[in-house]
Structure formats: structure tokens, C-alpha cells
Amino acid sequence: METYRGGEVRFYRIAGMGHGTPVDPGGAAEQCGTAGAYFLDTICSAYYDTRFFGLDTGSPPTPTPTPTPTPSPQPCFTATNYAHTQAGRAHQSGGYAYANGSDQAMGLWNTFVTTTLRQTGPNYYEVVGTTC
């Protein structure tokens, strides 16, 4: 092994080694891999790389957690069943109102019955009761 620039660069010269990834099959700490095409039975380069960069001490790194996206609030609408149909959130059939998309029954289609709908997708509404 030769070092350059105060040890910042290390050069390992291995006599007779061809072109490939150096591995050293076995179970010891300085051994790794399986020899095969382009995986040469010489030294375990991964072992020496981890030592050079100081990765052979301490605990193994933990993966960075993936942030969970904050769901955007789903809009709610409270109105009479007649107003919901006029706004395109519901439709009527036989004197009754039904939420668009889910087809949930909302009650009589008139200006006296009030329903709260939550939009859960494009032109998809669900009945949520009195509060959202």
C-alpha cells in the first residue's frame, strides 16, 4: 500500500490482479463476496474502503425516514339538498337527493333538508352527517 497527500489517497498494488472487482471469499471481517466473472479472488476492496472512510467503527447508519405527506383537508359543504343539486354535488331521482359519485341517499330533495357532504375526489362526494 502506498499513501499520498498525507494519507488522503491510498493505492493498493496487487500483483497479477486482472480487471474486475476485488473480493476475498470467506467469513472473516476482512473477507467478502463470491469470486466469479469480473469478481476477482484477491482482497475484499469493500473492507478496505470502509476502513479508509472510517465506516468500520460505531453503529451502522440508520436509513433516513421518508416524510409522510400531510393529507390536504377535504372540502366539506353544508347546504340544503336542493342547493347541493344546483351546485352539482348531488343529483335527484324520484324526489330524493343522492350524493354524486357515492350515490349515498341524502333524503328528500327540497329546501328543508340540510346535508353535509365531503368531497373525496373529482365529482365524488360522501355524506358525513352534521359536522365535517
XYZ file of C-alpha atoms in Angstrom:
132
model
C 0.000 0.000 0.000
C 1.208 3.473 -0.866
C -0.234 6.695 0.551
C -0.274 10.148 -0.974
C -1.272 13.640 0.199
C -0.828 12.838 3.878
C -2.899 9.666 3.706
C -5.836 11.211 1.813
C -5.183 8.844 -1.083
C -4.217 5.194 -0.734
C -3.016 2.988 -3.524
C -3.025 -0.799 -3.288
C -0.887 -2.664 -5.820
C -1.886 -6.314 -6.183
C 0.431 -8.408 -8.319
C -1.281 -10.448 -11.033
C -4.749 -8.971 -10.493
C -6.800 -8.522 -13.658
C -9.586 -6.016 -14.305
C -12.598 -6.531 -12.019
C -13.929 -6.011 -8.534
C -11.615 -7.465 -5.903
C -13.312 -9.827 -3.438
C -11.944 -12.280 -0.903
C -14.459 -15.083 -0.298
C -14.780 -16.139 3.315
C -16.375 -15.328 6.619
C -13.703 -13.226 8.313
C -14.157 -9.474 8.828
C -11.722 -8.641 6.024
C -13.353 -11.094 3.602
C -16.410 -10.606 1.416
C -18.117 -11.604 -1.797
C -18.020 -14.550 -4.129
C -15.430 -14.923 -6.874
C -16.724 -15.163 -10.418
C -16.650 -13.336 -13.742
C -15.278 -9.834 -13.017
C -15.241 -10.576 -9.248
C -11.610 -11.467 -8.583
C -10.401 -13.568 -5.641
C -7.743 -11.203 -4.253
C -8.696 -8.861 -1.402
C -12.037 -7.528 -0.194
C -11.987 -3.990 -1.575
C -15.167 -3.109 0.345
C -13.435 -3.920 3.634
C -10.533 -1.585 2.913
C -12.841 1.157 1.577
C -14.924 1.119 4.755
C -11.793 1.274 6.920
C -10.329 4.149 4.877
C -13.506 6.242 5.243
C -13.906 5.347 8.937
C -17.102 3.430 8.392
C -15.914 0.318 10.229
C -16.465 1.806 13.700
C -19.633 2.613 15.579
C -23.113 1.553 14.734
C -24.377 1.044 11.220
C -26.140 4.039 9.675
C -29.883 4.198 10.019
C -31.995 4.953 6.985
C -33.385 8.447 6.670
C -37.116 8.255 7.298
C -39.311 9.166 4.381
C -41.569 12.044 5.354
C -45.238 11.212 5.314
C -47.110 13.727 3.220
C -49.686 15.684 5.154
C -53.038 14.992 3.568
C -54.737 18.095 2.323
C -58.052 18.740 4.019
C -61.004 17.522 2.050
C -63.564 20.258 1.463
C -66.957 19.943 3.092
C -70.194 21.571 2.067
C -73.295 22.026 4.207
C -76.388 23.061 2.300
C -79.941 22.080 1.551
C -80.354 19.061 -0.685
C -81.812 21.335 -3.337
C -78.725 23.611 -3.168
C -76.397 20.594 -3.423
C -78.070 19.512 -6.669
C -77.932 23.057 -8.039
C -74.188 23.223 -7.201
C -73.517 19.858 -8.916
C -72.588 17.951 -5.747
C -75.719 15.791 -5.841
C -78.475 14.652 -8.164
C -82.119 13.895 -7.633
C -84.299 10.978 -8.602
C -87.925 10.382 -7.675
C -87.990 13.267 -5.191
C -84.857 12.158 -3.301
C -81.303 13.539 -3.401
C -78.186 11.387 -3.851
C -74.532 12.402 -3.465
C -72.632 12.426 -6.768
C -70.048 9.662 -7.009
C -71.003 7.681 -3.906
C -74.750 7.713 -4.692
C -75.451 7.848 -0.948
C -79.040 8.754 -0.120
C -79.371 12.257 1.353
C -83.092 12.349 1.989
C -85.838 14.372 0.365
C -84.912 16.706 -2.465
C -86.137 20.032 -1.150
C -85.057 23.254 0.565
C -85.926 21.999 4.069
C -83.458 19.077 4.430
C -79.823 20.060 5.061
C -76.910 17.643 4.476
C -73.132 17.920 4.847
C -71.070 16.423 2.031
C -67.299 15.831 1.934
C -65.592 15.920 -1.443
C -63.157 12.988 -1.587
C -62.324 13.133 -5.282
C -63.274 14.836 -8.518
C -67.075 14.889 -8.589
C -67.161 12.361 -5.719
C -68.994 13.280 -2.531
C -69.840 11.389 0.646
C -72.452 12.127 3.279
C -70.722 12.949 6.584
C -73.635 13.830 8.819
C -73.849 17.192 10.510
C -70.136 18.060 11.013
C -67.046 17.665 8.901
